[in-house]
XYZ file of C-alpha atoms in Angstrom:
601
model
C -33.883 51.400 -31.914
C -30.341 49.968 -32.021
C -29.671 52.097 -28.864
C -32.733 50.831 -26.980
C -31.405 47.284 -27.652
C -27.932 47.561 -26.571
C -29.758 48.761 -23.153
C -31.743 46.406 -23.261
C -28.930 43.655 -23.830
C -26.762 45.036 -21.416
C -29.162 44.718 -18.528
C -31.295 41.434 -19.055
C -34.753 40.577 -19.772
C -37.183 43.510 -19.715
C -39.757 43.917 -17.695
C -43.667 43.868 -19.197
C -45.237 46.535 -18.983
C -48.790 46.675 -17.182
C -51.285 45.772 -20.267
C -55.027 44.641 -19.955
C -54.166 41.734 -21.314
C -52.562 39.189 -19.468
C -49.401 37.173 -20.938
C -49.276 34.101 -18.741
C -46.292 32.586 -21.165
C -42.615 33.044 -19.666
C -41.431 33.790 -23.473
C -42.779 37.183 -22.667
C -39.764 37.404 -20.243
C -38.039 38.554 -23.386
C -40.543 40.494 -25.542
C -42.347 43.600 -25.416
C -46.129 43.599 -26.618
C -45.606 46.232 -29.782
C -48.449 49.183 -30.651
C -49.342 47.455 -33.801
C -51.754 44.327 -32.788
C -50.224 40.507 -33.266
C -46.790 41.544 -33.176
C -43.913 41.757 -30.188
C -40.419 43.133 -30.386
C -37.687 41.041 -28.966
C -35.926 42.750 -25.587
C -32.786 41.636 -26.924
C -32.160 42.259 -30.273
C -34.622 44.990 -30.844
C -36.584 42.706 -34.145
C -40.126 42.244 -34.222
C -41.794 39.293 -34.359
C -45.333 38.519 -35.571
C -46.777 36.315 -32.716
C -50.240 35.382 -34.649
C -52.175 35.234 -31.439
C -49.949 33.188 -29.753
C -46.140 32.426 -28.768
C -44.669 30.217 -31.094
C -42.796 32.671 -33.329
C -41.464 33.961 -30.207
C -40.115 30.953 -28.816
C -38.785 30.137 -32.141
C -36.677 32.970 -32.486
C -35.223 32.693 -29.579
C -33.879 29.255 -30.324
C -32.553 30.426 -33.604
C -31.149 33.967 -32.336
C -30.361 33.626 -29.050
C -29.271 30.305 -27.570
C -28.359 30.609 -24.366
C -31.966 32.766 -23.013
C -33.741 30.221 -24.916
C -32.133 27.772 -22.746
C -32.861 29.274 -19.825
C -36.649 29.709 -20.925
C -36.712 25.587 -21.378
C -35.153 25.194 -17.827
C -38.085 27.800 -15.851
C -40.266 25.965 -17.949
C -39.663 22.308 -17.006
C -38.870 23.648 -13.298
C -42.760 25.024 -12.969
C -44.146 21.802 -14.895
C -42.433 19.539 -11.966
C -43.726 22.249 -8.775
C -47.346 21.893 -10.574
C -47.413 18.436 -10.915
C -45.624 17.800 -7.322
C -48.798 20.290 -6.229
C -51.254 18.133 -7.872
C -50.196 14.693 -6.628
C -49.640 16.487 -3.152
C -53.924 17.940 -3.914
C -54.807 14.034 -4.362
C -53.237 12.360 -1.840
C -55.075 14.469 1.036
C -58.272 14.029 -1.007
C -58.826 10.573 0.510
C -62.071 8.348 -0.543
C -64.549 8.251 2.427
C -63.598 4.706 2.409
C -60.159 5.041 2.954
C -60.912 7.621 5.475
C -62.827 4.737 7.503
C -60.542 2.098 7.049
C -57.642 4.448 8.338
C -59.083 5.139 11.667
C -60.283 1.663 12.288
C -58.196 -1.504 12.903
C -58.236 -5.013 10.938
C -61.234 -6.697 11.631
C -60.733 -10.310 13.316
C -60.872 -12.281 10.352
C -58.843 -9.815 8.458
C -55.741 -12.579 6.329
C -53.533 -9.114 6.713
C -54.099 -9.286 10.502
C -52.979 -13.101 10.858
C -50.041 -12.874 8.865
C -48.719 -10.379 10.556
C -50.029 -12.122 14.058
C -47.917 -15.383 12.732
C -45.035 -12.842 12.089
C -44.733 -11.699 15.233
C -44.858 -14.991 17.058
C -42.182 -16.142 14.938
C -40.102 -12.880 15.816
C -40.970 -13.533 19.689
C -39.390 -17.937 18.909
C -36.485 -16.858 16.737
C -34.745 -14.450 18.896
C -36.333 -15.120 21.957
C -38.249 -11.636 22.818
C -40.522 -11.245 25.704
C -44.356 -11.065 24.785
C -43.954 -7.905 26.825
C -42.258 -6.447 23.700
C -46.102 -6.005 22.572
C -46.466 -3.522 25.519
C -43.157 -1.368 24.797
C -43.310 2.616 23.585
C -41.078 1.848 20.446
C -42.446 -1.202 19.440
C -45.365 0.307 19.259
C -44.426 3.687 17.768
C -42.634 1.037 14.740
C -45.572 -1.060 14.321
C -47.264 2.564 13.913
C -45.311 3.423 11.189
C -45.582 0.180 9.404
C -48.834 -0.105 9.049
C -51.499 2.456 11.399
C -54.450 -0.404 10.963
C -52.638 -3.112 12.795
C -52.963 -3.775 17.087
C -51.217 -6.149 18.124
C -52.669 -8.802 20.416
C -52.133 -8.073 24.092
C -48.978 -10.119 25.948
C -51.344 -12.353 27.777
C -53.267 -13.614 24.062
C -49.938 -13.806 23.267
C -48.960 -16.379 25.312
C -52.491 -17.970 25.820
C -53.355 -18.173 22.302
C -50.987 -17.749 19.652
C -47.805 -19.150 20.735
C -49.891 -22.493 21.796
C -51.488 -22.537 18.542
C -48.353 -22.603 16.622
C -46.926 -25.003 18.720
C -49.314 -27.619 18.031
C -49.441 -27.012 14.267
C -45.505 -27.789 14.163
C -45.991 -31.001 16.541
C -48.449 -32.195 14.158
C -46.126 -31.752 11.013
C -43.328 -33.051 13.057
C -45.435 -36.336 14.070
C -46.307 -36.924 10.459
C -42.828 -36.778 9.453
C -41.783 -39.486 12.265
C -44.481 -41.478 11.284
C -42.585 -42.183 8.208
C -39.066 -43.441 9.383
C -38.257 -46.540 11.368
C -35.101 -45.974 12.873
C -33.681 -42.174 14.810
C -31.221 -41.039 17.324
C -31.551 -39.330 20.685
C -29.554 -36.856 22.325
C -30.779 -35.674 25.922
C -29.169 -33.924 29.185
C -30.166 -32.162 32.273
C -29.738 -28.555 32.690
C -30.973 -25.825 35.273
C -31.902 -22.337 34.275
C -31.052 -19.192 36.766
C -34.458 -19.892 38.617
C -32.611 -23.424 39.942
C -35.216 -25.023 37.978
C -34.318 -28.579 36.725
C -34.819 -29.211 32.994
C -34.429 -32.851 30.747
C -34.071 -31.876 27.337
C -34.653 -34.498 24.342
C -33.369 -33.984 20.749
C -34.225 -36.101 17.789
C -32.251 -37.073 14.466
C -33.055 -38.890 11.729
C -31.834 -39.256 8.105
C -34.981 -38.509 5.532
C -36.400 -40.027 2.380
C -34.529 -37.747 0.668
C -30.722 -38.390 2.462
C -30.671 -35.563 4.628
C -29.745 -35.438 8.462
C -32.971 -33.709 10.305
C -32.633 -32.731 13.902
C -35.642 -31.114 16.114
C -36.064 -30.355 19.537
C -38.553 -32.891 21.244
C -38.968 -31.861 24.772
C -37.737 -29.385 27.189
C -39.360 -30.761 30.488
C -39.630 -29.346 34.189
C -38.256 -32.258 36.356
C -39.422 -31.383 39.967
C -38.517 -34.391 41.646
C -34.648 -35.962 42.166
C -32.827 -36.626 39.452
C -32.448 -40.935 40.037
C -32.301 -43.357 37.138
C -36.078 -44.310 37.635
C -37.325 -40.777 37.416
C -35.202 -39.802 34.765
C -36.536 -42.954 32.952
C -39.694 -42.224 33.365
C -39.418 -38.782 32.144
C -37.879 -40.252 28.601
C -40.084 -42.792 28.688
C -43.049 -40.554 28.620
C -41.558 -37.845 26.175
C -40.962 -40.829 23.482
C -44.486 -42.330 23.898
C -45.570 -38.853 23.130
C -43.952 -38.544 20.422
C -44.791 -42.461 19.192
C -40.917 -43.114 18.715
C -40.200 -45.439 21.637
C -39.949 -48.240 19.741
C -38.063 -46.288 16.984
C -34.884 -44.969 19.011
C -32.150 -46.860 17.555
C -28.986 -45.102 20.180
C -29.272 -42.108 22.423
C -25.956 -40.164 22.764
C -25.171 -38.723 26.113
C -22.222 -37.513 28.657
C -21.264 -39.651 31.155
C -23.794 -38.775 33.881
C -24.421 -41.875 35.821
C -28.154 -41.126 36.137
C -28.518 -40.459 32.448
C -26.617 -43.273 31.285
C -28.488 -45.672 33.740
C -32.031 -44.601 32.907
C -31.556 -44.602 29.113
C -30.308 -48.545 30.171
C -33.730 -48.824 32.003
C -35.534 -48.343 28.737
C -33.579 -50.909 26.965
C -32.285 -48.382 24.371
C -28.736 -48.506 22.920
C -26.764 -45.329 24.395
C -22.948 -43.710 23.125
C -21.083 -41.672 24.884
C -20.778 -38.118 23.548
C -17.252 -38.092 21.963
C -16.860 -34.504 22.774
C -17.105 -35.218 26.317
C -14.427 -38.019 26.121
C -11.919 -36.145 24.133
C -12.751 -33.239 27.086
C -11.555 -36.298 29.499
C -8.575 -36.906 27.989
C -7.033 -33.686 27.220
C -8.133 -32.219 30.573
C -6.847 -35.249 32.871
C -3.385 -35.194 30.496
C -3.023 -31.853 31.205
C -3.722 -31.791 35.282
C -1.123 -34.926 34.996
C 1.813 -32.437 33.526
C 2.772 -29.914 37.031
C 4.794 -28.056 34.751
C 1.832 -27.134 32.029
C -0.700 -26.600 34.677
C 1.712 -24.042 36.354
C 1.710 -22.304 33.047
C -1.786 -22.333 32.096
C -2.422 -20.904 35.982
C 0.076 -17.962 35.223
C -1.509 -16.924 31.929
C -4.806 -17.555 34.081
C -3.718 -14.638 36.502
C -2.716 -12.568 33.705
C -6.117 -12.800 32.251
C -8.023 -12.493 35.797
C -6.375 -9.584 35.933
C -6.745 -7.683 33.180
C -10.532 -8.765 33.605
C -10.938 -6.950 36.620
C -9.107 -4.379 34.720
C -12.306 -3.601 32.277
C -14.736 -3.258 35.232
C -12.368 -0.175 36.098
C -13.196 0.851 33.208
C -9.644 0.275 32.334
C -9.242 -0.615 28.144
C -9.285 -4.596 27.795
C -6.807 -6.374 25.723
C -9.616 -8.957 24.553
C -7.944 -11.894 26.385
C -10.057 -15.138 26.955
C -10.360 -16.698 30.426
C -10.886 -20.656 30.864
C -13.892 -22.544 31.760
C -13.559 -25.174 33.948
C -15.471 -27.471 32.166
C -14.254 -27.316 28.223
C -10.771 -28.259 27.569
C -11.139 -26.000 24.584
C -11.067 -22.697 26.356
C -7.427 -23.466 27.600
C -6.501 -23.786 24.166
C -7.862 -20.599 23.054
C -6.952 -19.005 26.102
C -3.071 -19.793 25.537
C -3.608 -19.612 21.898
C -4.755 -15.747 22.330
C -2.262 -15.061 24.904
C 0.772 -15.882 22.279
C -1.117 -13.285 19.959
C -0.925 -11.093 22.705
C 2.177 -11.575 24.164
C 3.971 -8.303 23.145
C 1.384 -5.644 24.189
C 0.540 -8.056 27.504
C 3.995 -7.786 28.329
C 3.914 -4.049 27.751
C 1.175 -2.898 29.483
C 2.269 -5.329 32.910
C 5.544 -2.828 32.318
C 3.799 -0.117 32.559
C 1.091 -0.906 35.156
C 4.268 -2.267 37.553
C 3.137 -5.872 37.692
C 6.129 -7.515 36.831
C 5.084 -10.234 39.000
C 2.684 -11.936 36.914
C 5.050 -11.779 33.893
C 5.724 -15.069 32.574
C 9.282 -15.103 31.361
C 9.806 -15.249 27.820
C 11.891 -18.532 27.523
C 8.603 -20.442 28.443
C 6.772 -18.824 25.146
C 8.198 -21.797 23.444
C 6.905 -24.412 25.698
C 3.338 -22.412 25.885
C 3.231 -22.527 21.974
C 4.462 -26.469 21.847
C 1.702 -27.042 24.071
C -0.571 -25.366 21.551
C 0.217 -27.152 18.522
C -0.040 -30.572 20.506
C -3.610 -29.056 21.531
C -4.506 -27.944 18.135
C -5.718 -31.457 16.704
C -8.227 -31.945 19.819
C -9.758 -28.653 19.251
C -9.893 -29.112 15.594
C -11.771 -32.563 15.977
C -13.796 -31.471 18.743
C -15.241 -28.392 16.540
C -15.455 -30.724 13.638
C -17.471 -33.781 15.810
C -20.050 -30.529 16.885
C -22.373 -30.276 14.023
C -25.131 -31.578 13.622
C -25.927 -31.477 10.318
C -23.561 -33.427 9.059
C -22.751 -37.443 9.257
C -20.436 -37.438 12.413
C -20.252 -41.290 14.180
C -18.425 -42.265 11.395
C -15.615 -40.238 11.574
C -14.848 -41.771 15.583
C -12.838 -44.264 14.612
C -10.740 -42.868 11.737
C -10.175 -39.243 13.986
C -9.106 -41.226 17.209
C -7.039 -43.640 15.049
C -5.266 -39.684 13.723
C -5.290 -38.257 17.033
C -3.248 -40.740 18.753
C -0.827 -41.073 15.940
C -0.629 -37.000 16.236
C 0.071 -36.978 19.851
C 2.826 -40.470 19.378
C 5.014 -38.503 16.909
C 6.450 -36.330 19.987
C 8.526 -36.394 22.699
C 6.467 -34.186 24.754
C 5.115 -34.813 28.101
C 2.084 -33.716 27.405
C 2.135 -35.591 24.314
C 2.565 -38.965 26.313
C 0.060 -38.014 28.647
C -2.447 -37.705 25.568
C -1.915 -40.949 24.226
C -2.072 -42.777 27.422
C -5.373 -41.275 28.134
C -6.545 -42.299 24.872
C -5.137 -45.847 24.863
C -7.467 -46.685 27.861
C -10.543 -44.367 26.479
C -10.420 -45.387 23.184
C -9.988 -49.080 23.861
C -12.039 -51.719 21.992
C -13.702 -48.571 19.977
C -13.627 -50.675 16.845
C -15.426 -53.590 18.557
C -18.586 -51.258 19.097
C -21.139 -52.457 16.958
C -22.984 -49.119 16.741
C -19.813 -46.542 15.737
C -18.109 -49.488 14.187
C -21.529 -50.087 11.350
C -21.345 -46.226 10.883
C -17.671 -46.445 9.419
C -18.238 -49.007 7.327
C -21.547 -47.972 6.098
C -19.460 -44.824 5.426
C -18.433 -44.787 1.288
C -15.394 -42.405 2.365
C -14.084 -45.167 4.882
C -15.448 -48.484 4.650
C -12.735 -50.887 6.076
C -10.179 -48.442 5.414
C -11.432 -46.534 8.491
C -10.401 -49.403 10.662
C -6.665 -49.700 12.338
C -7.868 -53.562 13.304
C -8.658 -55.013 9.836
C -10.292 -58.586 11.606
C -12.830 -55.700 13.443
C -13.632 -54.440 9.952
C -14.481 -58.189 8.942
C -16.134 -58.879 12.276
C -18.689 -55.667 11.166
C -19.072 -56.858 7.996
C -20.387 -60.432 9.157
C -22.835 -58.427 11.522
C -23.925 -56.356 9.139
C -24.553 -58.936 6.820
C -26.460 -60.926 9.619
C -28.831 -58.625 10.081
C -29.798 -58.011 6.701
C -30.348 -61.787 6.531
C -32.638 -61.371 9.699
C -34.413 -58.667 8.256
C -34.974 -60.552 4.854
C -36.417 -63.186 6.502
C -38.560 -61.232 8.490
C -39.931 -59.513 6.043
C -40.757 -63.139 4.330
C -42.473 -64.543 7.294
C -44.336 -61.345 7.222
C -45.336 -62.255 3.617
C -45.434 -65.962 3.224
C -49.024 -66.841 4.194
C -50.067 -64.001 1.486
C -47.865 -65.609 -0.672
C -48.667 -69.179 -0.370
C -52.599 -68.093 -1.110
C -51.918 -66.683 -4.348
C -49.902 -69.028 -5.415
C -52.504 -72.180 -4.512
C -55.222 -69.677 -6.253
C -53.374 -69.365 -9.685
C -52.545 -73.345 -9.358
C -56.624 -73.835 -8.685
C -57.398 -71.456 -11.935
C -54.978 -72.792 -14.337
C -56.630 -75.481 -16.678
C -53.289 -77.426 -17.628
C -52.013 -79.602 -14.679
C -48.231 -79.007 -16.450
C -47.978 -75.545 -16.061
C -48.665 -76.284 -11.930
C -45.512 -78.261 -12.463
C -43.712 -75.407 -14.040
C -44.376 -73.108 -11.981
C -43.536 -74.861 -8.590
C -40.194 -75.464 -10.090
C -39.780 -71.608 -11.174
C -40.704 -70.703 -7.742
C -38.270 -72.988 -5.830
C -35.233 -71.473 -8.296
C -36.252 -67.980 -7.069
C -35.931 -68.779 -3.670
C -32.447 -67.725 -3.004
C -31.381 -68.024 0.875
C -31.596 -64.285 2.504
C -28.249 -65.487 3.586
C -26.254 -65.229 0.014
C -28.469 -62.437 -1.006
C -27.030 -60.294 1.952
C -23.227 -61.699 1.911
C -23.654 -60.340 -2.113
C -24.358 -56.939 -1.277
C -22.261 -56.124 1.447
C -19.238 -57.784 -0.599
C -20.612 -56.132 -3.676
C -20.620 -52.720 -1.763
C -17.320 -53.266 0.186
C -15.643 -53.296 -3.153
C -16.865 -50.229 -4.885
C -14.266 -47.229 -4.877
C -13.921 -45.550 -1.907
C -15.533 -41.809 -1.648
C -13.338 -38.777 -1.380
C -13.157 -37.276 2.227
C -14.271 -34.235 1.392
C -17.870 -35.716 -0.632
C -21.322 -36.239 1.174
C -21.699 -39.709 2.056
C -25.346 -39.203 1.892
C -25.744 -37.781 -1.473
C -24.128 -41.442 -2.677
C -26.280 -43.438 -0.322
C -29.022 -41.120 -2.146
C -27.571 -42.103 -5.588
C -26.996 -45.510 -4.889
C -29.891 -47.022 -2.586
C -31.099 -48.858 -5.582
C -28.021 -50.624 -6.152
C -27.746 -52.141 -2.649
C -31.471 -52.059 -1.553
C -30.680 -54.241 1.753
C -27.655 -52.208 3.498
C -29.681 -48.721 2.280
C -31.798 -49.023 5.350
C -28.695 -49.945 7.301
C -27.247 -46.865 6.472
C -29.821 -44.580 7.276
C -29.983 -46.336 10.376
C -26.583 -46.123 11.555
C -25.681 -43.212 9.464
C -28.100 -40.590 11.461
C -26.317 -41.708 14.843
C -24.265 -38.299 16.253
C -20.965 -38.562 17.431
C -21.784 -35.730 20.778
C -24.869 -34.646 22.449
C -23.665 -31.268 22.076
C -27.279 -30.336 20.126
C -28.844 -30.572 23.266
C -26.234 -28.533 25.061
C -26.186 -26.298 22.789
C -30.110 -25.589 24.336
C -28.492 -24.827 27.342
C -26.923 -21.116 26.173
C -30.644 -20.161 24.184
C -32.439 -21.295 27.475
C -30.519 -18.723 29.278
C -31.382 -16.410 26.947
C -34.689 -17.210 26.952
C -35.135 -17.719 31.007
C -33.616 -14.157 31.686
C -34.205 -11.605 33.957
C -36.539 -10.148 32.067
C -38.161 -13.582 31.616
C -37.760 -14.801 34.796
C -41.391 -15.942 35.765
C -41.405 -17.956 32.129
C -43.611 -21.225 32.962
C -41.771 -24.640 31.907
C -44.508 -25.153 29.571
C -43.701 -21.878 27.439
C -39.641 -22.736 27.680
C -40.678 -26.076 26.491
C -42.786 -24.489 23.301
C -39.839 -21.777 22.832
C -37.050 -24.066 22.476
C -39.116 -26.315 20.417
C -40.053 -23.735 17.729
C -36.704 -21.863 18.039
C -35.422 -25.105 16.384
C -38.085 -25.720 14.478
C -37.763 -22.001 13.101
């Protein structure tokens, strides 16, 4: 027996031999059914083991006797267990209910809520990145949607268009009129573009400053003008988009570039207009610049540099990454130059080595092309800084042109002089404007300290307390008839003739002129602690309203004025996304509901 089980250790598990009876346990791996009934003898060590009708003795001794095939018996165990019950989940999933069998092979029906949220979803897709309604109609589109869920079709391109997108635009006009219902005062920024079909479009943004203290800008209008572009037409056109919108009588300023035609029909509508600051600041640094021979002789010769190595990539030669000028923003000069100094080394380089030693520029001008960059660097900061929209801007026009020409006065530089006598003549009499000048000192983080011209800052502060007179008497005119009812009414009811008396002399104590009221507040307000810089000037207004309840108002109104019209211009680079070649047939009435919901989005 000993001799059968060193055999039988030597060479593994033996195998069973063919019985009647079938031993469906794995333990039997290692056992051998023995002649006397209810008993097995272990392959490996050769014992017998009673078994009782079933395998738990055998398992048992081979976790006491023999550890490591024991192991290996828990292992092909658990293995099996996990292929039978990956079988049986496999088994249920093909056994679908007739139900689901139905429902698989048909589509949503039409009032299916799955089928219009994912409808709404896909309009939203088509606004926020501007895709064609032709996407609809694509192979892979279609093979996605597929995968994502099999019951969905999506509506055709033309329903599209027809149906959905219109539907969604007029639920977002109707919030957006509801929420312009509710403020008195907002801002307007508008320009004319034309997209690559040399269609003319007048686009109309609108700002405002909310219940709550927070700047909200949304596209109005992107309109189709098809006649000339004259102050009467152009007019006309705002006119119309405002009365739309019921805001006519609301649009405190409307911010725009110096277009003659814009300028004189937002006159025509009696509306207050400033000029976009980023456009002036373009002014300046681009007419100092043209004034200097010897800077625009070095901005030309890093211009060829960069032409050339342009015309480079479309040889499918490697591009250094350089950035070329446009015409029309000062700014790309700066970052033109400012990426050429980067550059300089490898540009110089690869010229070497491509003989084109004639557009080198030599290296003793580096110095004068990097002073020309830090006397630049201010503008571009300011101008990036003026851009948002989001933020409380007109305020900061007087302070930032007050640092910009004191930048530009501390050198030497002809350039430099250049700079500040372009801004002595564009900047003149800024802190007599009644519009930017009421933003500063409605501003907690500037007040009068914003101002270079301290009797300006005064001059403001009389306005400003004028009109809160005029609007505390209005509102008492508004109210006095009302008044003067009630109080004849509670004279009438009351029985004692003395307490008539009493209360006519209560009443004319109360009646403090709107005139000290308002000089109170603004004095009140001019001499709480300046904000930090770097704080919102809106959260405080927020905090604070109740403590000056007469220049609150005043602040919103002045507050939500923009320093550019760059919002709207911004439009200009998503319309040419949107008015591609792929979109080229797009109908002014679809760019219009694009743009709007894009911003909306």
């Amino acid at each position: 027996m000993a001799s059968s089980s060193s055999t039988s250790s030597s060479t593994g598990p033996a195998v069973l031999p063919t019985t009647s009876r079938k031993k469906r346990s794995l333990v039997w791996n290692y056992f051998t059914p023995s002649a006397k009934e209810k008993e097995a003898i272990c392959n490996i060590c050769g014992i017998k083991v009673p078994t009782s009708g079933n395998t738990t003795n055998l398992t048992n001794h081979l976790e006491r006797n023999h550890d490591k095939e024991h192991k290996e018996l828990t292992e092909t165990r658990e293995s099996e267990k996990s292929a039978k019950r990956q079988k049986q989940q496999e088994s249920a999933a093909k056994q679908l209910t007739l139900q689901s069998s139905i429902a698989r092979t048909h589509g949503y029906g039409k009032e299916s809520l799955r089928r219009a949220s994912i409808d709404r979803a896909l309009v939203n897709m088509l606004v926020a990145d501007f895709q064609p309604a032709s996407i609809v109609e694509d192979e892979g589109f279609v093979q996605f949607l597929k995968v994502i869920d099999q019951r969905y079709q999506p509506p055709s391109r033309r329903t599209l268009m027809r149906d959905h997108l219109p539907q969604l635009y007029e639920e977002k006009v109707a919030e957006l009129k509801e929420k312009l219902m509710s403020i008195e005062h907002c801002t307007l920024t508008t320009d004319l573009w034309t997209s690559n079909q040399t269609m003319g479009y007048l686009t109309v943004t609108c700002h405002f400053i909310s219940q709550s203290w927070e700047i909200e800008s949304y596209v109005l209008e992107t309109t189709h003008v098809d006649q000339a572009h004259t102050i009467e037409n152009l007019a006309s056109e705002l006119i119309t988009i405002t009365d739309k919108w019921n805001i006519s009588f609301k649009v405190h300023c409307t911010v725009i570039d110096n277009a003659t035609n814009i300028k004189g029909a937002v006159r025509a509508n009696a509306w207050n207009h400033l000029s976009c600051f980023a456009h002036t600041l373009n002014l300046i640094v681009s007419n100092s610049l043209s004034s200097v021979p010897e800077a625009q002789s070095l901005i030309q010769s890093v211009k060829n540099i960069v032409t050339f190595f342009v015309m480079q990539s479309r040889l499918n030669i490697p591009q250094h990454k350089l950035i070329q000028d446009v015409e029309t923003r000062w700014n790309s000069v700066f970052y033109m130059l400012e990426r050429y100094l980067e550059q300089e080394e490898a540009i110089r380089t690869t010229l070497c080595m491509m003989d084109r030693n004639d557009l080198l520029i030599p290296t003793e001008k580096n110095s004068e092309l990097s002073e020309m960059v830090d006397i630049l660097r201010p503008f571009e900061a300011v101008t990036r800084e003026m851009s948002a929209d989001k933020y409380v801007s007109s305020s900061k026009i007087i302070p930032l042109a007050k640092g910009l020409q004191r930048c530009s006065s501390n050198s030497n530089n002809k350039i430099s002089e250049a700079l500040c006598s372009q801004m002595s003549g564009r900047f003149l009499n800024m802190e007599a404007n009644v519009l930017i000048a009421s933003a500063t000192l409605l501003d907690p983080r500037f007040k009068k300290i914003g101002f270079s011209d301290q009797r300006a800052a005064d001059q403001i502060a009389r306005h400003l307390t004028a009109e809160i007179t005029q609007m505390m008497r209005s509102r008492e005119a508004t109210s006095q008839t009302t008044a003067t009812a009630t109080t004849y009414e509670v004279a009438q009811d009351t029985a004692d003739s003395v307490w008539r008396f009493f209360d006519e002399q209560v009443s004319s104590q109360s009646n403090i002129h709107p005139g000290v009221t308002a000089f109170s507040e603004v004095d009140k307000y001019l001499k709480t602690p300046v904000l930090q810089r770097t704080e919102d000037p809106l959260n405080w207004w927020k905090e604070n309203s109740q403590v000056f309840p007469q220049l609150a108002p005043l602040a919103r109104k002045y507050l939500s004025l923009l320093a550019t019209s760059v919002p709207s211009e911004r439009l200009f680079s998503k319309a040419g996304e949107l008015v591609s070649l792929k979109r080229n047939r797009l109908k002014p009435k679809n760019v219009n509901m694009f743009l709007f919901l894009n911003k909306y989005h």
